[in-house]
Amino acid sequence: MSKLKIVQVGLGSHGTGVGVNAIVSSPDFEYAGLVDPYQPGLEEAARQLNVDSSKLYNDHKKAFAEAGADAVYISAISPVHFEICKDALESGFHVLIEKPFVLDVIEGKELVELAEKKNLKLMVDQNYRYNLHVHDLIKLVQEKKLGELEFANVQFYYFHDGKPYQKEMENYMLMEMAIHHTDLIRYVLGSNVKTVNGKTWNEKNSGYKGDPCVHAAFEMEIGIPVFYTGTLLSKGLSTPWEGKWRIQCKNGSIHLDDLGQDYGVYVVDEHENVTRVPLEWTDYADVKRVFAEFASSIIEDREPAISGRDNLQTLATQLAINKSSKENRQVAISEIL
Ligand SMILES: NC(=O)c1ccc[n+]([C@@H]2O[C@H](COP(=O)([O-])OP(=O)(O)OC[C@H]3O[C@@H](n4cnc5c(N)ncnc54)[C@H](O)[C@@H]3O)[C@@H](O)[C@H]2O)c1
């Protein structure tokens, strides 16, 4: 079967990296075009991705009209996601879009409905779901060998020198980083968030318009609490991108942490016996798995695993944290959706 033709919109650092790691070698996709208004960056990406200069565009609408694509991958800066995604769907293309899907639930709903009306696939690249450790965490949660879930604690600490567009964003931490963790919390625990009590904050002269720090207490639909702390201004010890996790069960705890044998997944029983869980998946191929799933959903004509519709829950949770912080009250996700 011939490969699906894809146009990639946005060839900055992440987009180019994904191209190199997942698209060039993809058994499912080949490039029909690359789009970026910044010409030097576009040409450098084309060199790295071995894409002919006849397939380069500075304007996504021109690419959508001329390139002969089946699908579009949007890896442009977050504030332009909505406009480009809407144009791609209206032009009849399946869409894989970077997190944050969009910055507003109303926009997200419009795109989900548009995709459904046109029978097009709309998938969000919440690639952490395909992380090696996450796969094992889910298995442990589902096996319930340590008894019922009681609560969970997730912490993320990192010092990040944000991109210019990130420095201007209203919900910088919530939309650019914590959205990965909220999505993982939903995925690993197999439950949407019901309510949040959240607080976001900034530091003087941080250079960010939006808050880089967040704390949130979630009440999950399955009835357990989850406590999340995250900052992109951390000095001192940082955590890996997925953060440090403790999932408390009735008879022991499940961890994603370094409990003495490097960062990984551990279980600790009620006698405090610590066991490192060997990884079931060994190839670090999260974004490759995202593209494989996107292709399968197109070929099999089914909903993709991380659909736009599913992602509305993650997006709404982030906006609920923001609202909770501003209004100093508990916010139900249903108020946002
Ligand atoms: N899934 C992940 O793990 C992950 C990691 C990093 C970034 N991201 C996401 O990827 C996206 C890009 O991030 P980045 O780090 O590459 O940013 P970046 O600033 O390095 O690159 C963004 C690119 O978008 C281009 N651009 C701006 N307006 C455009 C338009 N109208 N049409 C086409 N291109 C346009 C810019 O010229 C730039 O080349 C963001 O949404 C970010 O949140 C996801």
Short mmCIF file of C-alpha atoms and ligand atoms in Angstrom, two decimals:
data_model
loop_
_atom_site.label_atom_id
_atom_site.label_comp_id
_atom_site.label_asym_id
_atom_site.label_seq_id
_atom_site.Cartn_x
_atom_site.Cartn_y
_atom_site.Cartn_z
CA MET A 1 0.00 0.00 0.00
CA SER A 2 1.33 3.46 -0.81
CA LYS A 3 2.24 5.80 2.02
CA LEU A 4 -0.06 8.57 3.24
CA LYS A 5 1.08 12.02 2.17
CA ILE A 6 1.57 14.48 5.00
CA VAL A 7 2.13 18.25 5.20
CA GLN A 8 3.90 19.43 8.34
CA VAL A 9 3.12 22.97 9.53
CA GLY A 10 5.69 24.49 11.92
CA LEU A 11 9.35 23.50 11.69
CA GLY A 12 10.83 24.86 14.90
CA SER A 13 12.85 22.81 17.35
CA HIS A 14 10.16 20.32 18.32
CA GLY A 15 8.64 19.95 14.86
CA THR A 16 11.99 19.34 13.21
CA GLY A 17 12.94 16.83 15.91
CA VAL A 18 9.70 14.90 15.40
CA GLY A 19 10.29 14.95 11.65
CA VAL A 20 13.78 13.50 12.06
CA ASN A 21 12.75 10.89 14.67
CA ALA A 22 9.35 9.80 13.44
CA ILE A 23 8.31 11.00 9.98
CA VAL A 24 11.39 10.46 7.80
CA SER A 25 11.56 6.80 8.88
CA SER A 26 7.79 6.26 9.07
CA PRO A 27 6.44 3.19 7.25
CA ASP A 28 3.09 5.02 6.96
CA PHE A 29 3.80 8.64 5.93
CA GLU A 30 5.86 10.54 3.38
CA TYR A 31 6.24 14.29 3.07
CA ALA A 32 4.01 16.21 0.65
CA GLY A 33 5.13 19.57 2.04
CA LEU A 34 6.71 21.60 4.83
CA VAL A 35 5.31 24.96 5.99
CA ASP A 36 6.90 27.69 8.09
CA PRO A 37 6.86 31.48 7.61
CA TYR A 38 10.47 31.67 8.83
CA GLN A 39 12.38 30.88 5.65
CA PRO A 40 15.87 30.13 7.08
CA GLY A 41 14.36 27.68 9.60
CA LEU A 42 12.25 26.08 6.88
CA GLU A 43 15.27 25.55 4.64
CA GLU A 44 17.35 24.09 7.48
CA ALA A 45 14.49 21.70 8.38
CA ALA A 46 14.15 20.69 4.71
CA ARG A 47 17.87 19.88 4.64
CA GLN A 48 17.61 17.71 7.76
CA LEU A 49 14.44 16.01 6.55
CA ASN A 50 15.65 15.61 2.98
CA VAL A 51 12.58 17.36 1.51
CA ASP A 52 12.84 18.91 -1.95
CA SER A 53 12.69 22.73 -2.20
CA SER A 54 9.62 22.41 -4.50
CA LYS A 55 7.66 21.19 -1.42
CA LEU A 56 8.41 24.19 0.81
CA TYR A 57 5.75 26.78 1.68
CA ASN A 58 5.55 29.89 3.86
CA ASP A 59 1.76 29.82 4.00
CA HIS A 60 -0.27 26.80 5.12
CA LYS A 61 -3.27 27.70 2.92
CA LYS A 62 -1.12 27.54 -0.21
CA ALA A 63 0.33 24.21 0.90
CA PHE A 64 -3.14 22.80 1.61
CA ALA A 65 -4.28 23.87 -1.87
CA GLU A 66 -1.24 22.65 -3.79
CA ALA A 67 0.67 19.88 -1.99
CA GLY A 68 -1.72 16.96 -2.59
CA ALA A 69 -1.85 15.75 1.01
CA ASP A 70 -3.93 13.19 2.93
CA ALA A 71 -3.01 14.47 6.38
CA VAL A 72 -1.51 17.44 8.23
CA TYR A 73 0.75 17.46 11.29
CA ILE A 74 0.61 20.82 13.12
CA SER A 75 3.73 21.62 15.14
CA ALA A 76 3.59 25.43 14.90
CA ILE A 77 3.52 27.66 17.98
CA SER A 78 0.48 26.98 20.17
CA PRO A 79 -1.43 30.29 19.62
CA VAL A 80 -1.91 29.51 15.89
CA HIS A 81 -3.10 25.89 16.35
CA PHE A 82 -6.82 26.69 16.07
CA GLU A 83 -6.62 28.64 12.83
CA ILE A 84 -4.36 26.11 11.07
CA CYS A 85 -6.33 23.10 12.33
CA LYS A 86 -9.62 24.61 11.17
CA ASP A 87 -8.18 25.33 7.71
CA ALA A 88 -6.76 21.79 7.49
CA LEU A 89 -10.08 20.16 8.40
CA GLU A 90 -12.03 22.44 6.07
CA SER A 91 -9.61 21.46 3.29
CA GLY A 92 -10.45 17.78 3.95
CA PHE A 93 -7.28 16.57 5.73
CA HIS A 94 -6.88 14.29 8.74
CA VAL A 95 -5.02 16.18 11.48
CA LEU A 96 -2.44 15.29 14.10
CA ILE A 97 -1.84 18.36 16.25
CA GLU A 98 0.67 19.11 18.96
CA LYS A 99 -0.37 19.69 22.52
CA PRO A 100 -1.86 22.03 23.60
CA PHE A 101 -4.60 21.08 21.10
CA VAL A 102 -5.98 24.66 21.31
CA LEU A 103 -6.11 27.28 24.05
CA ASP A 104 -9.88 27.37 24.56
CA VAL A 105 -12.59 24.70 24.96
CA ILE A 106 -15.00 26.51 22.61
CA GLU A 107 -12.38 26.34 19.85
CA GLY A 108 -11.66 22.69 20.68
CA LYS A 109 -15.34 21.74 20.47
CA GLU A 110 -15.70 23.51 17.11
CA LEU A 111 -12.79 21.52 15.69
CA VAL A 112 -14.02 18.20 17.11
CA GLU A 113 -17.45 18.77 15.57
CA LEU A 114 -15.95 19.84 12.25
CA ALA A 115 -13.79 16.70 12.10
CA GLU A 116 -16.77 14.48 12.92
CA LYS A 117 -18.98 16.19 10.33
CA LYS A 118 -16.34 15.59 7.67
CA ASN A 119 -15.41 12.08 8.90
CA LEU A 120 -11.80 13.15 9.41
CA LYS A 121 -9.43 11.93 12.14
CA LEU A 122 -8.32 14.49 14.70
CA MET A 123 -5.59 13.35 17.09
CA VAL A 124 -3.58 15.30 19.68
CA ASP A 125 0.10 14.55 20.22
CA GLN A 126 0.04 13.89 23.95
CA ASN A 127 3.05 11.69 23.29
CA TYR A 128 3.84 11.03 26.97
CA ARG A 129 1.07 8.42 26.87
CA TYR A 130 3.44 6.28 24.80
CA ASN A 131 6.32 6.65 27.20
CA LEU A 132 7.94 3.38 28.34
CA HIS A 133 7.35 4.02 32.04
CA VAL A 134 3.74 5.03 31.50
CA HIS A 135 2.96 1.72 29.83
CA ASP A 136 4.16 -0.11 32.97
CA LEU A 137 2.41 2.25 35.40
CA ILE A 138 -0.89 1.55 33.67
CA LYS A 139 -0.39 -2.21 33.86
CA LEU A 140 0.29 -2.01 37.60
CA VAL A 141 -2.73 0.21 38.24
CA GLN A 142 -4.98 -2.11 36.24
CA GLU A 143 -3.65 -5.35 37.84
CA LYS A 144 -4.59 -4.04 41.32
CA LYS A 145 -2.07 -6.40 43.01
CA LEU A 146 -1.57 -3.83 45.79
CA GLY A 147 -5.30 -3.36 46.31
CA GLU A 148 -7.62 -0.48 45.49
CA LEU A 149 -6.29 2.98 44.59
CA GLU A 150 -6.44 5.51 47.44
CA PHE A 151 -4.76 8.68 46.12
CA ALA A 152 -1.85 9.87 44.00
CA ASN A 153 0.82 12.53 44.14
CA VAL A 154 2.63 13.88 41.06
CA GLN A 155 5.47 16.42 41.18
CA PHE A 156 7.34 18.12 38.37
CA TYR A 157 10.29 20.49 38.83
CA TYR A 158 12.29 21.99 35.96
CA PHE A 159 14.00 25.22 34.95
CA HIS A 160 12.98 25.97 31.38
CA ASP A 161 14.11 28.92 29.31
CA GLY A 162 10.81 29.50 27.48
CA LYS A 163 10.37 30.37 23.81
CA PRO A 164 9.29 33.95 22.96
CA TYR A 165 5.68 32.85 22.30
CA GLN A 166 5.63 30.99 25.63
CA LYS A 167 6.71 34.12 27.50
CA GLU A 168 3.59 35.86 26.15
CA MET A 169 1.08 33.07 26.85
CA GLU A 170 -1.62 33.55 29.46
CA ASN A 171 -1.57 29.98 30.84
CA TYR A 172 2.08 29.18 30.15
CA MET A 173 2.69 26.32 32.59
CA LEU A 174 -0.84 24.91 32.41
CA MET A 175 -0.98 24.77 28.61
CA GLU A 176 2.62 24.10 27.62
CA MET A 177 3.81 21.62 30.27
CA ALA A 178 1.33 20.64 32.98
CA ILE A 179 -1.06 19.58 30.21
CA HIS A 180 1.18 16.53 29.70
CA HIS A 181 0.88 15.61 33.39
CA THR A 182 -2.88 16.15 33.61
CA ASP A 183 -3.34 14.03 30.51
CA LEU A 184 -1.16 11.31 32.04
CA ILE A 185 -3.04 11.42 35.33
CA ARG A 186 -6.30 10.82 33.43
CA TYR A 187 -4.72 8.09 31.31
CA VAL A 188 -2.84 6.20 34.03
CA LEU A 189 -5.71 6.24 36.52
CA GLY A 190 -8.32 5.58 33.83
CA SER A 191 -10.54 8.43 34.97
CA ASN A 192 -11.49 11.97 34.06
CA VAL A 193 -11.11 14.77 36.58
CA LYS A 194 -14.36 15.85 38.28
CA THR A 195 -13.36 18.97 40.24
CA VAL A 196 -10.22 21.00 40.91
CA ASN A 197 -8.91 23.34 43.55
CA GLY A 198 -5.95 25.06 41.93
CA LYS A 199 -3.44 27.81 42.43
CA THR A 200 -1.05 29.20 39.84
CA TRP A 201 1.62 31.79 40.53
CA ASN A 202 4.58 33.69 39.12
CA GLU A 203 7.87 35.04 40.46
CA LYS A 204 8.89 38.70 40.24
CA ASN A 205 10.81 39.50 37.03
CA SER A 206 10.45 35.93 35.74
CA GLY A 207 10.05 37.20 32.16
CA TYR A 208 6.75 35.29 31.80
CA LYS A 209 3.38 36.96 31.40
CA GLY A 210 1.54 33.76 32.39
CA ASP A 211 2.18 31.79 35.57
CA PRO A 212 5.02 29.22 35.43
CA CYS A 213 4.04 27.47 38.70
CA VAL A 214 0.96 25.44 39.63
CA HIS A 215 -0.51 23.40 42.42
CA ALA A 216 -3.78 21.53 41.97
CA ALA A 217 -5.88 19.13 43.99
CA PHE A 218 -8.05 16.99 41.71
CA GLU A 219 -11.08 14.96 42.65
CA MET A 220 -11.19 12.18 40.05
CA GLU A 221 -14.46 10.74 38.73
CA ILE A 222 -13.45 7.38 40.27
CA GLY A 223 -13.61 9.09 43.66
CA ILE A 224 -9.93 9.43 44.64
CA PRO A 225 -7.90 12.62 45.11
CA VAL A 226 -4.74 13.49 43.14
CA PHE A 227 -2.28 16.19 44.18
CA TYR A 228 -0.14 17.85 41.51
CA THR A 229 2.69 20.37 41.88
CA GLY A 230 4.63 21.70 38.90
CA THR A 231 7.04 24.52 38.13
CA LEU A 232 9.15 25.59 35.18
CA LEU A 233 11.17 28.00 37.33
CA SER A 234 12.72 25.40 39.58
CA LYS A 235 16.25 25.89 40.90
CA GLY A 236 17.94 22.96 42.59
CA LEU A 237 16.90 19.39 41.94
CA SER A 238 14.83 18.83 38.80
CA THR A 239 12.67 15.85 37.88
CA PRO A 240 12.51 14.04 34.52
CA TRP A 241 9.82 15.29 32.10
CA GLU A 242 7.19 12.81 33.32
CA GLY A 243 7.75 13.91 36.94
CA LYS A 244 7.85 11.93 40.16
CA TRP A 245 4.78 9.82 40.93
CA ARG A 246 3.45 8.02 43.98
CA ILE A 247 0.22 6.11 43.52
CA GLN A 248 -0.99 5.03 46.92
CA CYS A 249 -2.89 1.73 47.00
CA LYS A 250 -4.52 -0.02 49.95
CA ASN A 251 -1.62 -2.46 50.52
CA GLY A 252 1.40 -0.64 49.08
CA SER A 253 2.54 2.04 46.69
CA ILE A 254 3.46 2.33 43.01
CA HIS A 255 6.20 4.83 42.10
CA LEU A 256 7.74 6.48 39.09
CA ASP A 257 10.88 7.80 40.74
CA ASP A 258 14.47 6.92 41.60
CA LEU A 259 14.19 4.63 44.62
CA GLY A 260 17.83 3.53 44.46
CA GLN A 261 18.20 1.89 41.05
CA ASP A 262 17.80 4.90 38.74
CA TYR A 263 14.58 6.56 37.58
CA GLY A 264 11.94 3.99 36.78
CA VAL A 265 8.83 2.20 37.97
CA TYR A 266 8.90 0.62 41.45
CA VAL A 267 6.43 -1.13 43.71
CA VAL A 268 6.73 -1.06 47.50
CA ASP A 269 4.69 -3.57 49.52
CA GLU A 270 3.22 -3.10 53.00
CA HIS A 271 6.51 -4.32 54.59
CA GLU A 272 8.44 -1.65 52.64
CA ASN A 273 10.06 -4.20 50.29
CA VAL A 274 11.09 -2.20 47.22
CA THR A 275 11.05 -3.87 43.78
CA ARG A 276 12.06 -2.22 40.54
CA VAL A 277 9.71 -3.26 37.74
CA PRO A 278 11.55 -4.29 34.53
CA LEU A 279 10.39 -2.33 31.49
CA GLU A 280 8.10 -4.26 29.20
CA TRP A 281 8.75 -1.95 26.22
CA THR A 282 12.43 -1.24 25.63
CA ASP A 283 12.57 0.94 22.50
CA TYR A 284 12.07 4.63 23.30
CA ALA A 285 9.68 5.38 20.46
CA ASP A 286 6.86 7.49 21.89
CA VAL A 287 6.37 9.81 18.91
CA LYS A 288 6.77 6.93 16.43
CA ARG A 289 3.92 5.19 18.24
CA VAL A 290 1.81 8.35 17.97
CA PHE A 291 2.29 8.44 14.18
CA ALA A 292 1.62 4.68 13.90
CA GLU A 293 -1.65 5.13 15.80
CA PHE A 294 -2.62 8.16 13.69
CA ALA A 295 -2.03 6.14 10.49
CA SER A 296 -3.97 3.12 11.80
CA SER A 297 -6.93 5.29 12.72
CA ILE A 298 -7.02 6.65 9.14
CA ILE A 299 -6.58 3.25 7.48
CA GLU A 300 -9.08 1.48 9.76
CA ASP A 301 -11.46 4.48 9.72
CA ARG A 302 -11.82 4.63 13.51
CA GLU A 303 -11.38 7.15 16.32
CA PRO A 304 -7.66 7.68 17.14
CA ALA A 305 -6.46 6.77 20.64
CA ILE A 306 -5.83 10.38 21.72
CA SER A 307 -8.70 12.01 19.89
CA GLY A 308 -9.57 15.68 19.93
CA ARG A 309 -12.78 14.74 21.75
CA ASP A 310 -10.87 12.91 24.49
CA ASN A 311 -8.45 15.81 24.77
CA LEU A 312 -11.25 18.26 25.56
CA GLN A 313 -11.25 16.73 29.07
CA THR A 314 -7.54 17.47 29.53
CA LEU A 315 -7.92 20.97 28.11
CA ALA A 316 -10.95 21.71 30.31
CA THR A 317 -9.07 20.54 33.40
CA GLN A 318 -6.28 23.04 32.72
CA LEU A 319 -8.77 25.85 32.24
CA ALA A 320 -10.57 24.79 35.42
CA ILE A 321 -7.29 25.10 37.38
CA ASN A 322 -6.88 28.62 36.00
CA LYS A 323 -10.45 29.55 36.92
CA SER A 324 -10.11 28.01 40.37
CA SER A 325 -6.94 30.03 41.00
CA LYS A 326 -8.49 33.29 39.81
CA GLU A 327 -11.80 32.85 41.65
CA ASN A 328 -10.34 31.11 44.71
CA ARG A 329 -12.92 28.31 44.69
CA GLN A 330 -13.43 24.72 43.64
CA VAL A 331 -14.32 24.39 39.95
CA ALA A 332 -16.11 21.44 38.35
CA ILE A 333 -14.86 20.36 34.92
CA SER A 334 -18.52 20.32 33.81
CA GLU A 335 -18.58 24.14 34.28
CA ILE A 336 -15.90 24.47 31.60
CA LEU A 337 -17.17 21.81 29.20
N1 LIG B 1 4.68 16.89 22.53
C1 LIG B 1 5.78 17.38 23.08
O1 LIG B 1 6.47 16.73 23.86
C2 LIG B 1 6.19 18.79 22.72
C3 LIG B 1 7.49 19.25 23.02
C4 LIG B 1 7.84 20.55 22.66
C5 LIG B 1 6.92 21.36 22.01
N2 LIG B 1 5.67 20.90 21.75
C6 LIG B 1 4.69 21.76 21.07
O2 LIG B 1 5.10 21.94 19.72
C7 LIG B 1 4.74 23.24 19.25
C8 LIG B 1 5.99 23.96 18.73
O3 LIG B 1 6.95 24.03 19.76
P1 LIG B 1 8.51 24.35 19.43
O4 LIG B 1 9.23 24.08 20.69
O5 LIG B 1 8.93 23.65 18.19
O6 LIG B 1 8.44 25.93 19.17
P2 LIG B 1 9.44 26.80 18.26
O7 LIG B 1 9.23 28.21 18.66
O8 LIG B 1 10.82 26.22 18.33
O9 LIG B 1 8.90 26.55 16.79
C9 LIG B 1 7.63 26.95 16.37
C10 LIG B 1 7.63 27.16 14.86
O10 LIG B 1 6.31 27.55 14.47
C11 LIG B 1 6.50 28.47 13.40
N3 LIG B 1 5.28 29.24 13.15
C12 LIG B 1 4.83 30.36 13.77
N4 LIG B 1 3.67 30.76 13.21
C13 LIG B 1 3.39 29.87 12.22
C14 LIG B 1 2.34 29.75 11.27
N5 LIG B 1 1.32 30.63 11.24
N6 LIG B 1 2.39 28.72 10.40
C15 LIG B 1 3.40 27.84 10.42
N7 LIG B 1 4.42 27.89 11.30
C16 LIG B 1 4.41 28.90 12.19
C17 LIG B 1 7.69 29.33 13.82
O11 LIG B 1 8.27 30.02 12.73
C18 LIG B 1 8.61 28.25 14.40
O12 LIG B 1 9.47 27.72 13.41
C19 LIG B 1 4.08 23.96 20.45
O13 LIG B 1 2.68 23.81 20.35
C20 LIG B 1 4.59 23.17 21.65
O14 LIG B 1 3.72 23.20 22.77
C21 LIG B 1 5.31 19.64 22.06
#
